[in-house]
Amino acid sequence: MPQMLARNLGRHINATVTILGWLYNKRSSGPIAFLEIRDGSGWTPAVVNKEAVTAEVWRSVEAATQESSVSVTGKVAQHPKREGVYELQVTDFQILQLAHDYPITKKEHGPEFLMDHRHLWLRSRQQWAILRLRDAVTTAVNEYLHQQNFIRLDTPIFTPNACEGTTTLFPVEYFDLGTAYLAQSGQLYLEAAIASVGRCYDFGPVFRAEKSKTKRHLTEFWMMDAEAAFVEHDENLKIQEGLVRHIIRYCLEHCQEELAIRERNLDNLRQADAPFTRYTYKQAIKKLNELGSDIKYGEDLGNDDEGRLTKNSAVPVFIEKWPKEIKPFYMKRDPNNPDVVFNADLIATEGGGEIVGGSQREERVDVLIERMKSEGLNQADYEWYLDTRRFGSVPHSGFGLGLERVVRWIAGAEHIRECIPFPRTIGRLRP
Ligand code: ATP
Ligand code: MG
């Protein structure tokens, strides 16, 4: 029998096909058994009529347990009640491996139990949907950036120094060369590479020893860093907006089943695909104070503030031009107001929080050195980086998009730990 993917059954009505997968659910009613089979591509109902199969097949059906691996053969038919759903009318059923006492049952399990069984929990419908959405977001990012003439160029994970502040570094002993650190971002390397290829991005794991136990922080997460020569602040925001809107459209088009499983509000997603709002940091603080926040000028926005600011917004919101004191040395100051830098954070709708952070970079070597000094950085460590400003420096900008943050938002997931196959947080290293 030809092996078929559950997802494609609708194209083969009346054909007899085989599905290789796992038994997700079983319910019997006298001489009829209703099975639900999943095969990775999706789920399909399968109906076994005792009269229509051999005694041996019926015994196998009776013996099969949740999550046993199985081979199921049957005729494809339109489901009698559910439009657009197809079922198998089973003629043959074999158990490949019988599962004993699968730990995740229909009863409610606490999050710690589920995380301890993450290797099995991944099989559940909700987790399946999130994994597939994650793949779709990745694909959409790659697609859009290539359309915009970026190439992918991956950056090292072992690095000699910090990019995003020294308090969240993971040290690693590195042979005779002393301490290396796991990368927090590939940005500085991309800034060097744009002088070769113009526009480039990396997409890989980054590491931050975040002590914060929030629903939005992992210690290992996947970031897409993009960097482009001859792009200034406004165009930088345009590229980011184009990217995020492309992700929305791609998921709406390719992930209808996944979004339906997540019970995601599609209207909200569709409405987010419109020009984004822009506030300066100063405007944002004023607005937040009006909305009852006690945040002061010069402070970073917390989760609650991000929520307040986007509560009634149908589209994501850029907060741009932050005070230079709370931003890293490489961000370019606004010549019209040197107290602020040309940066922006992008805050998603519906409590999604910050999904992208970016800036125009300072391209003048003397200003950069002065900023490094005032931040107490060791210039010798950055000589290679300063070379990028010594040999044909150009205006340029870039941004970093946190994959799991975007997936959390698009999938409407409560906690970021569900948005990566095997999460690493301050309290979790297993499985
Ligand atoms: P936050 O203020 O939320 O901690 P950040 O300002 O430290 O974020 P950036 O350094 O600008 O973030 O990193 C770029 C992007 O990476 C963020 O916009 C976010 O999408 C993502 N990100 C940052 N830290 C984490 C983390 N610990 N876990 C998951 N994603 C993260
Ligand atoms: Mg952070």
CSV table of C-alpha atoms and ligand atoms in Angstrom, one decimal:
chain,number,residue,atom,x,y,z
A,1,MET,CA,0.0,0.0,0.0
A,2,PRO,CA,1.3,3.5,-0.7
A,3,GLN,CA,2.3,5.4,2.4
A,4,MET,CA,0.4,8.6,2.7
A,5,LEU,CA,0.6,11.6,4.9
A,6,ALA,CA,-2.4,12.4,7.0
A,7,ARG,CA,-2.3,15.9,5.8
A,8,ASN,CA,-2.8,14.9,2.2
A,9,LEU,CA,-5.6,12.3,2.6
A,10,GLY,CA,-8.2,14.6,1.0
A,11,ARG,CA,-6.6,14.3,-2.3
A,12,HIS,CA,-7.1,10.5,-2.4
A,13,ILE,CA,-10.7,9.8,-1.7
A,14,ASN,CA,-11.6,6.1,-2.2
A,15,ALA,CA,-8.0,5.1,-2.5
A,16,THR,CA,-6.6,2.5,-0.1
A,17,VAL,CA,-3.5,3.9,1.7
A,18,THR,CA,-1.3,3.3,4.6
A,19,ILE,CA,-0.5,5.7,7.4
A,20,LEU,CA,2.6,5.2,9.5
A,21,GLY,CA,2.4,7.0,12.8
A,22,TRP,CA,1.2,6.9,16.4
A,23,LEU,CA,-2.1,6.2,18.1
A,24,TYR,CA,-3.2,9.5,19.7
A,25,ASN,CA,-6.6,8.4,21.0
A,26,LYS,CA,-9.0,5.5,21.0
A,27,ARG,CA,-12.6,5.2,21.8
A,28,SER,CA,-14.7,2.0,21.4
A,29,SER,CA,-18.4,1.6,21.0
A,30,GLY,CA,-19.2,-2.1,20.8
A,31,PRO,CA,-18.0,-3.5,17.5
A,32,ILE,CA,-16.7,-0.2,16.3
A,33,ALA,CA,-13.4,1.5,17.3
A,34,PHE,CA,-12.7,5.2,16.6
A,35,LEU,CA,-9.0,5.8,16.4
A,36,GLU,CA,-7.1,9.0,16.0
A,37,ILE,CA,-3.8,8.6,14.3
A,38,ARG,CA,-1.1,11.2,14.1
A,39,ASP,CA,1.8,10.9,11.7
A,40,GLY,CA,3.7,14.1,12.1
A,41,SER,CA,2.0,15.8,9.2
A,42,GLY,CA,-1.3,15.9,11.1
A,43,TRP,CA,-4.1,13.9,12.5
A,44,THR,CA,-6.6,11.6,10.9
A,45,PRO,CA,-9.6,9.7,12.3
A,46,ALA,CA,-9.6,6.0,11.5
A,47,VAL,CA,-12.7,3.8,12.0
A,48,VAL,CA,-12.4,0.1,12.6
A,49,ASN,CA,-15.5,-2.1,12.1
A,50,LYS,CA,-15.1,-5.5,13.8
A,51,GLU,CA,-17.1,-7.1,11.0
A,52,ALA,CA,-14.9,-5.7,8.3
A,53,VAL,CA,-11.5,-6.8,9.6
A,54,THR,CA,-9.9,-10.1,10.5
A,55,ALA,CA,-10.0,-11.3,14.1
A,56,GLU,CA,-6.3,-10.7,14.4
A,57,VAL,CA,-6.6,-7.1,13.2
A,58,TRP,CA,-9.4,-6.5,15.7
A,59,ARG,CA,-7.2,-7.9,18.5
A,60,SER,CA,-4.4,-5.5,17.6
A,61,VAL,CA,-6.8,-2.6,17.7
A,62,GLU,CA,-8.1,-3.7,21.1
A,63,ALA,CA,-4.5,-4.1,22.4
A,64,ALA,CA,-3.2,-0.8,21.1
A,65,THR,CA,-2.4,1.9,23.7
A,66,GLN,CA,-1.9,5.6,23.6
A,67,GLU,CA,1.3,6.5,21.7
A,68,SER,CA,2.0,3.0,20.4
A,69,SER,CA,3.6,3.3,17.0
A,70,VAL,CA,1.3,1.8,14.4
A,71,SER,CA,0.7,1.1,10.7
A,72,VAL,CA,-2.8,1.7,9.6
A,73,THR,CA,-4.3,0.8,6.2
A,74,GLY,CA,-7.7,1.7,5.0
A,75,LYS,CA,-9.9,3.4,2.4
A,76,VAL,CA,-10.0,7.2,2.4
A,77,ALA,CA,-13.5,8.6,2.9
A,78,GLN,CA,-15.0,12.0,3.6
A,79,HIS,CA,-15.8,12.2,7.3
A,80,PRO,CA,-19.6,11.7,7.7
A,81,LYS,CA,-20.1,14.8,9.9
A,82,ARG,CA,-17.1,17.1,9.6
A,83,GLU,CA,-16.7,19.0,6.3
A,84,GLY,CA,-13.1,19.0,5.0
A,85,VAL,CA,-12.1,16.1,7.3
A,86,TYR,CA,-11.2,12.7,5.9
A,87,GLU,CA,-11.1,9.4,7.7
A,88,LEU,CA,-9.6,6.0,7.1
A,89,GLN,CA,-12.0,3.0,7.0
A,90,VAL,CA,-9.5,0.5,8.3
A,91,THR,CA,-8.8,-2.8,6.6
A,92,ASP,CA,-5.4,-3.5,8.3
A,93,PHE,CA,-3.9,-2.4,11.6
A,94,GLN,CA,-0.5,-3.4,13.0
A,95,ILE,CA,1.2,-2.3,16.2
A,96,LEU,CA,4.9,-1.5,15.5
A,97,GLN,CA,5.8,-1.0,19.2
A,98,LEU,CA,3.3,-1.2,22.1
A,99,ALA,CA,3.6,1.7,24.5
A,100,HIS,CA,3.1,1.0,28.2
A,101,ASP,CA,1.6,3.6,30.5
A,102,TYR,CA,2.4,6.7,28.5
A,103,PRO,CA,2.8,9.3,31.2
A,104,ILE,CA,0.9,12.2,29.7
A,105,THR,CA,-2.7,11.4,29.9
A,106,LYS,CA,-5.9,13.3,29.4
A,107,LYS,CA,-6.0,14.5,32.9
A,108,GLU,CA,-4.5,18.0,33.8
A,109,HIS,CA,-0.8,18.0,34.3
A,110,GLY,CA,1.1,20.8,35.9
A,111,PRO,CA,3.7,22.7,33.9
A,112,GLU,CA,6.7,21.3,35.8
A,113,PHE,CA,5.5,17.7,35.0
A,114,LEU,CA,5.0,18.6,31.4
A,115,MET,CA,8.4,20.3,31.1
A,116,ASP,CA,10.1,17.3,32.8
A,117,HIS,CA,8.5,15.2,30.0
A,118,ARG,CA,9.2,17.7,27.3
A,119,HIS,CA,10.6,14.9,25.1
A,120,LEU,CA,7.1,13.4,25.1
A,121,TRP,CA,5.0,16.5,25.5
A,122,LEU,CA,6.2,17.7,22.1
A,123,ARG,CA,3.8,15.1,20.6
A,124,SER,CA,0.7,16.9,21.9
A,125,ARG,CA,-1.4,18.8,19.4
A,126,GLN,CA,-0.7,22.2,20.9
A,127,GLN,CA,3.0,21.6,20.9
A,128,TRP,CA,2.9,20.3,17.4
A,129,ALA,CA,1.2,23.5,16.3
A,130,ILE,CA,3.8,25.7,18.0
A,131,LEU,CA,6.7,23.7,16.5
A,132,ARG,CA,5.3,24.1,13.1
A,133,LEU,CA,4.6,27.8,13.5
A,134,ARG,CA,8.2,28.2,14.7
A,135,ASP,CA,9.3,26.6,11.4
A,136,ALA,CA,7.0,28.9,9.5
A,137,VAL,CA,8.4,32.0,11.2
A,138,THR,CA,11.9,30.9,10.4
A,139,THR,CA,11.0,30.3,6.7
A,140,ALA,CA,9.3,33.6,6.5
A,141,VAL,CA,12.3,35.4,7.9
A,142,ASN,CA,14.7,33.7,5.4
A,143,GLU,CA,12.3,34.5,2.6
A,144,TYR,CA,11.8,38.1,3.3
A,145,LEU,CA,15.5,38.9,4.0
A,146,HIS,CA,16.5,37.3,0.7
A,147,GLN,CA,13.9,39.4,-1.1
A,148,GLN,CA,15.5,42.4,0.5
A,149,ASN,CA,19.0,41.3,-0.8
A,150,PHE,CA,20.4,40.1,2.5
A,151,ILE,CA,22.5,36.9,2.6
A,152,ARG,CA,22.8,34.6,5.5
A,153,LEU,CA,26.2,34.7,7.1
A,154,ASP,CA,26.5,33.0,10.5
A,155,THR,CA,28.6,34.3,13.3
A,156,PRO,CA,30.6,32.6,16.0
A,157,ILE,CA,29.2,31.3,19.3
A,158,PHE,CA,32.5,31.3,21.2
A,159,THR,CA,33.4,34.9,21.5
A,160,PRO,CA,36.2,36.8,23.4
A,161,ASN,CA,34.0,39.6,24.7
A,162,ALA,CA,30.5,40.9,25.4
A,163,CYS,CA,28.1,42.6,23.0
A,164,GLU,CA,25.1,43.2,25.2
A,165,GLY,CA,26.4,44.0,28.6
A,166,THR,CA,28.7,42.0,30.8
A,167,THR,CA,26.3,40.8,33.5
A,168,THR,CA,24.6,38.2,31.4
A,169,LEU,CA,27.6,36.3,30.0
A,170,PHE,CA,28.2,32.6,30.1
A,171,PRO,CA,31.9,31.9,30.5
A,172,VAL,CA,33.6,28.8,29.0
A,173,GLU,CA,37.1,27.7,29.6
A,174,TYR,CA,38.9,27.8,26.2
A,175,PHE,CA,42.1,25.8,26.1
A,176,ASP,CA,45.2,28.0,26.7
A,177,LEU,CA,43.4,31.1,25.6
A,178,GLY,CA,41.6,31.8,28.8
A,179,THR,CA,37.9,32.5,29.1
A,180,ALA,CA,35.6,32.6,26.1
A,181,TYR,CA,31.9,33.6,26.3
A,182,LEU,CA,28.9,32.2,24.6
A,183,ALA,CA,27.6,34.8,22.1
A,184,GLN,CA,24.8,37.1,23.2
A,185,SER,CA,24.4,38.4,19.6
A,186,GLY,CA,26.4,38.3,16.4
A,187,GLN,CA,26.0,41.9,15.7
A,188,LEU,CA,29.6,43.1,15.9
A,189,TYR,CA,30.7,40.4,13.4
A,190,LEU,CA,27.9,41.2,11.0
A,191,GLU,CA,29.0,44.9,11.1
A,192,ALA,CA,32.4,43.7,9.8
A,193,ALA,CA,30.8,41.4,7.2
A,194,ILE,CA,28.6,44.1,5.6
A,195,ALA,CA,31.7,45.7,4.2
A,196,SER,CA,32.1,42.5,2.2
A,197,VAL,CA,28.5,41.6,1.3
A,198,GLY,CA,26.4,44.7,1.9
A,199,ARG,CA,23.5,43.2,3.7
A,200,CYS,CA,23.6,40.1,5.9
A,201,TYR,CA,22.0,38.3,8.8
A,202,ASP,CA,22.7,35.4,11.1
A,203,PHE,CA,20.2,33.1,12.6
A,204,GLY,CA,21.3,30.9,15.5
A,205,PRO,CA,21.4,30.4,19.2
A,206,VAL,CA,22.5,33.1,21.5
A,207,PHE,CA,23.0,32.9,25.3
A,208,ARG,CA,22.2,35.2,28.1
A,209,ALA,CA,22.6,34.4,31.7
A,210,GLU,CA,19.2,36.2,32.4
A,211,LYS,CA,18.4,35.9,36.1
A,212,SER,CA,14.9,37.1,35.4
A,213,LYS,CA,12.2,34.4,35.7
A,214,THR,CA,9.7,35.9,33.3
A,215,LYS,CA,7.5,34.3,30.7
A,216,ARG,CA,9.6,36.0,28.0
A,217,HIS,CA,13.2,35.1,28.9
A,218,LEU,CA,15.2,32.0,28.0
A,219,THR,CA,18.9,31.6,28.7
A,220,GLU,CA,19.4,30.1,25.2
A,221,PHE,CA,17.3,31.5,22.5
A,222,TRP,CA,17.4,31.9,18.7
A,223,MET,CA,18.0,35.3,17.4
A,224,MET,CA,18.1,36.6,13.9
A,225,ASP,CA,20.5,39.5,13.7
A,226,ALA,CA,20.4,41.6,10.5
A,227,GLU,CA,22.8,44.3,9.5
A,228,ALA,CA,22.8,46.5,6.4
A,229,ALA,CA,25.3,49.0,4.9
A,230,PHE,CA,24.0,52.5,3.8
A,231,VAL,CA,20.8,52.0,5.8
A,232,GLU,CA,19.9,54.7,8.3
A,233,HIS,CA,17.4,54.8,11.1
A,234,ASP,CA,14.2,55.3,9.2
A,235,GLU,CA,14.9,52.7,6.6
A,236,ASN,CA,16.0,50.3,9.4
A,237,LEU,CA,12.5,50.6,10.9
A,238,LYS,CA,10.9,50.1,7.5
A,239,ILE,CA,12.9,46.9,7.0
A,240,GLN,CA,11.8,45.6,10.4
A,241,GLU,CA,8.2,46.5,9.8
A,242,GLY,CA,8.3,44.8,6.4
A,243,LEU,CA,9.8,41.7,8.0
A,244,VAL,CA,7.3,41.4,10.8
A,245,ARG,CA,4.3,42.0,8.4
A,246,HIS,CA,5.7,39.3,6.1
A,247,ILE,CA,5.9,36.9,9.0
A,248,ILE,CA,2.2,37.5,9.8
A,249,ARG,CA,1.1,37.1,6.3
A,250,TYR,CA,3.2,33.9,5.8
A,251,CYS,CA,1.7,32.3,8.9
A,252,LEU,CA,-1.8,33.3,8.0
A,253,GLU,CA,-1.3,31.7,4.6
A,254,HIS,CA,0.6,28.6,5.5
A,255,CYS,CA,-0.5,27.7,9.0
A,256,GLN,CA,-4.3,27.8,9.1
A,257,GLU,CA,-4.5,24.4,10.9
A,258,GLU,CA,-1.8,25.3,13.4
A,259,LEU,CA,-3.4,28.7,14.2
A,260,ALA,CA,-6.9,27.0,14.5
A,261,ILE,CA,-5.4,24.5,17.0
A,262,ARG,CA,-4.0,27.4,19.0
A,263,GLU,CA,-7.4,29.1,18.8
A,264,ARG,CA,-5.5,32.2,17.7
A,265,ASN,CA,-7.6,35.3,17.0
A,266,LEU,CA,-7.0,35.6,13.3
A,267,ASP,CA,-8.7,39.1,13.0
A,268,ASN,CA,-6.2,40.5,15.5
A,269,LEU,CA,-3.3,39.0,13.5
A,270,ARG,CA,-4.7,40.3,10.2
A,271,GLN,CA,-5.1,43.8,11.7
A,272,ALA,CA,-1.5,43.8,12.9
A,273,ASP,CA,-0.5,43.7,9.2
A,274,ALA,CA,-0.8,47.5,8.8
A,275,PRO,CA,1.5,50.4,9.3
A,276,PHE,CA,3.1,50.2,12.7
A,277,THR,CA,2.8,53.0,15.3
A,278,ARG,CA,5.9,55.0,16.2
A,279,TYR,CA,6.5,56.7,19.6
A,280,THR,CA,9.6,58.3,20.7
A,281,TYR,CA,10.8,57.1,24.1
A,282,LYS,CA,9.9,60.5,25.5
A,283,GLN,CA,6.3,60.3,24.1
A,284,ALA,CA,6.1,56.7,25.4
A,285,ILE,CA,7.0,57.8,29.0
A,286,LYS,CA,4.5,60.6,28.9
A,287,LYS,CA,1.8,58.3,27.7
A,288,LEU,CA,2.7,55.7,30.2
A,289,ASN,CA,2.5,58.2,33.1
A,290,GLU,CA,-1.0,59.3,31.8
A,291,LEU,CA,-2.0,55.6,31.8
A,292,GLY,CA,-1.0,55.3,35.5
A,293,SER,CA,2.6,53.9,35.3
A,294,ASP,CA,5.1,55.5,37.6
A,295,ILE,CA,8.0,54.9,35.2
A,296,LYS,CA,10.5,57.8,35.1
A,297,TYR,CA,12.4,59.2,32.1
A,298,GLY,CA,15.7,57.2,31.9
A,299,GLU,CA,14.2,53.9,33.0
A,300,ASP,CA,13.8,50.8,30.9
A,301,LEU,CA,10.2,49.7,30.1
A,302,GLY,CA,9.1,46.7,32.1
A,303,ASN,CA,6.6,44.1,30.9
A,304,ASP,CA,3.7,45.9,32.4
A,305,ASP,CA,4.6,49.1,30.7
A,306,GLU,CA,5.0,47.4,27.3
A,307,GLY,CA,1.5,45.9,27.9
A,308,ARG,CA,0.0,49.3,28.8
A,309,LEU,CA,1.4,51.0,25.8
A,310,THR,CA,0.1,48.5,23.3
A,311,LYS,CA,-3.2,47.6,25.0
A,312,ASN,CA,-5.4,49.4,22.6
A,313,SER,CA,-3.2,49.1,19.6
A,314,ALA,CA,-4.1,46.9,16.7
A,315,VAL,CA,-0.5,47.1,15.3
A,316,PRO,CA,2.9,46.7,16.9
A,317,VAL,CA,4.5,49.8,18.3
A,318,PHE,CA,8.1,51.1,17.8
A,319,ILE,CA,9.6,53.0,20.7
A,320,GLU,CA,12.5,54.9,19.2
A,321,LYS,CA,15.2,57.3,20.3
A,322,TRP,CA,16.1,56.2,23.8
A,323,PRO,CA,18.3,58.1,26.2
A,324,LYS,CA,21.9,57.3,25.4
A,325,GLU,CA,22.7,56.5,29.1
A,326,ILE,CA,20.7,53.3,29.0
A,327,LYS,CA,21.9,52.1,25.6
A,328,PRO,CA,25.1,50.4,24.4
A,329,PHE,CA,28.2,52.3,23.1
A,330,TYR,CA,27.7,51.4,19.4
A,331,MET,CA,24.3,53.1,19.0
A,332,LYS,CA,24.5,56.4,17.0
A,333,ARG,CA,23.3,59.6,18.6
A,334,ASP,CA,20.6,61.7,17.0
A,335,PRO,CA,22.5,64.8,15.7
A,336,ASN,CA,19.4,66.8,16.4
A,337,ASN,CA,19.3,65.7,20.0
A,338,PRO,CA,22.5,64.1,21.1
A,339,ASP,CA,20.9,63.0,24.4
A,340,VAL,CA,19.1,60.2,22.5
A,341,VAL,CA,20.2,57.4,20.1
A,342,PHE,CA,18.8,56.2,16.8
A,343,ASN,CA,17.4,53.0,18.1
A,344,ALA,CA,14.0,51.3,18.5
A,345,ASP,CA,12.4,48.5,20.3
A,346,LEU,CA,9.4,46.9,18.6
A,347,ILE,CA,6.6,45.9,21.0
A,348,ALA,CA,4.0,43.4,19.7
A,349,THR,CA,0.3,43.6,20.2
A,350,GLU,CA,-1.8,41.4,22.6
A,351,GLY,CA,0.9,41.3,25.4
A,352,GLY,CA,3.6,40.0,23.0
A,353,GLY,CA,6.2,42.3,24.5
A,354,GLU,CA,9.4,43.3,22.8
A,355,ILE,CA,10.1,41.2,19.7
A,356,VAL,CA,12.8,43.2,17.9
A,357,GLY,CA,15.5,45.6,19.1
A,358,GLY,CA,17.7,47.6,16.7
A,359,SER,CA,19.6,50.7,16.0
A,360,GLN,CA,21.7,52.8,13.6
A,361,ARG,CA,25.3,52.2,14.5
A,362,GLU,CA,27.9,54.9,15.2
A,363,GLU,CA,30.2,54.9,12.2
A,364,ARG,CA,32.8,57.5,13.4
A,365,VAL,CA,35.8,55.9,15.0
A,366,ASP,CA,36.7,58.8,17.3
A,367,VAL,CA,33.2,59.0,18.7
A,368,LEU,CA,33.1,55.2,19.1
A,369,ILE,CA,36.3,55.2,21.1
A,370,GLU,CA,35.1,58.0,23.3
A,371,ARG,CA,31.9,56.1,24.0
A,372,MET,CA,33.8,52.9,24.8
A,373,LYS,CA,36.1,54.7,27.2
A,374,SER,CA,33.1,56.2,29.1
A,375,GLU,CA,31.6,52.7,29.4
A,376,GLY,CA,34.9,51.3,30.7
A,377,LEU,CA,35.4,48.9,27.8
A,378,ASN,CA,38.9,47.8,27.0
A,379,GLN,CA,39.7,49.3,23.6
A,380,ALA,CA,42.3,46.6,22.9
A,381,ASP,CA,39.5,44.0,22.8
A,382,TYR,CA,37.7,45.9,20.2
A,383,GLU,CA,40.5,46.9,17.8
A,384,TRP,CA,39.3,44.6,15.1
A,385,TYR,CA,35.8,46.1,15.4
A,386,LEU,CA,37.3,49.6,15.2
A,387,ASP,CA,39.0,48.6,12.0
A,388,THR,CA,35.6,48.5,10.4
A,389,ARG,CA,35.4,52.3,11.1
A,390,ARG,CA,38.9,52.9,9.9
A,391,PHE,CA,38.7,51.3,6.5
A,392,GLY,CA,35.8,52.6,4.5
A,393,SER,CA,33.3,53.3,7.3
A,394,VAL,CA,29.7,53.8,6.1
A,395,PRO,CA,26.4,54.6,7.8
A,396,HIS,CA,24.7,51.3,8.7
A,397,SER,CA,22.0,49.9,10.8
A,398,GLY,CA,20.7,46.6,12.1
A,399,PHE,CA,18.4,44.8,14.4
A,400,GLY,CA,17.9,41.5,16.3
A,401,LEU,CA,14.6,39.6,16.3
A,402,GLY,CA,14.0,37.0,19.0
A,403,LEU,CA,12.5,33.9,17.3
A,404,GLU,CA,10.8,32.6,20.4
A,405,ARG,CA,9.3,36.0,21.2
A,406,VAL,CA,7.8,36.2,17.8
A,407,VAL,CA,6.5,32.6,17.9
A,408,ARG,CA,5.0,33.2,21.3
A,409,TRP,CA,3.1,36.2,19.9
A,410,ILE,CA,2.0,34.5,16.7
A,411,ALA,CA,1.0,31.3,18.4
A,412,GLY,CA,-0.6,33.1,21.3
A,413,ALA,CA,1.4,31.1,23.8
A,414,GLU,CA,1.4,32.0,27.4
A,415,HIS,CA,5.1,31.1,28.2
A,416,ILE,CA,8.2,31.3,26.0
A,417,ARG,CA,9.3,27.9,27.2
A,418,GLU,CA,6.7,26.3,24.9
A,419,CYS,CA,8.2,28.1,21.9
A,420,ILE,CA,11.5,26.3,21.6
A,421,PRO,CA,11.7,22.5,21.4
A,422,PHE,CA,13.9,22.0,24.5
A,423,PRO,CA,14.0,25.2,26.6
A,424,ARG,CA,16.8,26.4,28.8
A,425,THR,CA,15.9,28.7,31.6
A,426,ILE,CA,17.5,29.7,34.9
A,427,GLY,CA,15.9,26.7,36.5
A,428,ARG,CA,15.9,24.2,33.7
A,429,LEU,CA,18.6,22.3,31.8
A,430,ARG,CA,16.8,19.0,31.2
A,431,PRO,CA,15.7,17.1,29.3
B,1,ATP,P1,14.4,42.4,27.1
B,1,ATP,O1,14.4,43.9,27.5
B,1,ATP,O2,13.0,41.9,26.8
B,1,ATP,O3,15.2,41.6,28.0
B,1,ATP,P2,16.6,43.0,25.4
B,1,ATP,O4,16.5,44.5,25.3
B,1,ATP,O5,17.6,42.4,26.3
B,1,ATP,O6,15.2,42.4,25.7
B,1,ATP,P3,17.9,42.8,22.8
B,1,ATP,O7,19.3,42.7,23.5
B,1,ATP,O8,17.6,44.0,22.1
B,1,ATP,O9,16.8,42.4,23.9
B,1,ATP,O10,17.8,41.4,21.9
B,1,ATP,C1,17.1,41.4,20.7
B,1,ATP,C2,15.8,40.6,20.8
B,1,ATP,O11,16.1,39.3,21.3
B,1,ATP,C3,14.8,41.1,21.7
B,1,ATP,O12,14.0,42.1,21.0
B,1,ATP,C4,14.0,39.9,22.0
B,1,ATP,O13,13.1,39.6,20.9
B,1,ATP,C5,15.0,38.8,22.0
B,1,ATP,N1,15.4,38.5,23.4
B,1,ATP,C6,16.2,39.2,24.2
B,1,ATP,N2,16.5,38.6,25.4
B,1,ATP,C7,15.8,37.4,25.3
B,1,ATP,C8,15.7,36.3,26.2
B,1,ATP,N3,16.3,36.2,27.3
B,1,ATP,N4,14.9,35.2,25.8
B,1,ATP,C9,14.3,35.2,24.6
B,1,ATP,N5,14.4,36.3,23.7
B,1,ATP,C10,15.1,37.3,24.0
B,2,MG,MG,17.3,41.4,28.1
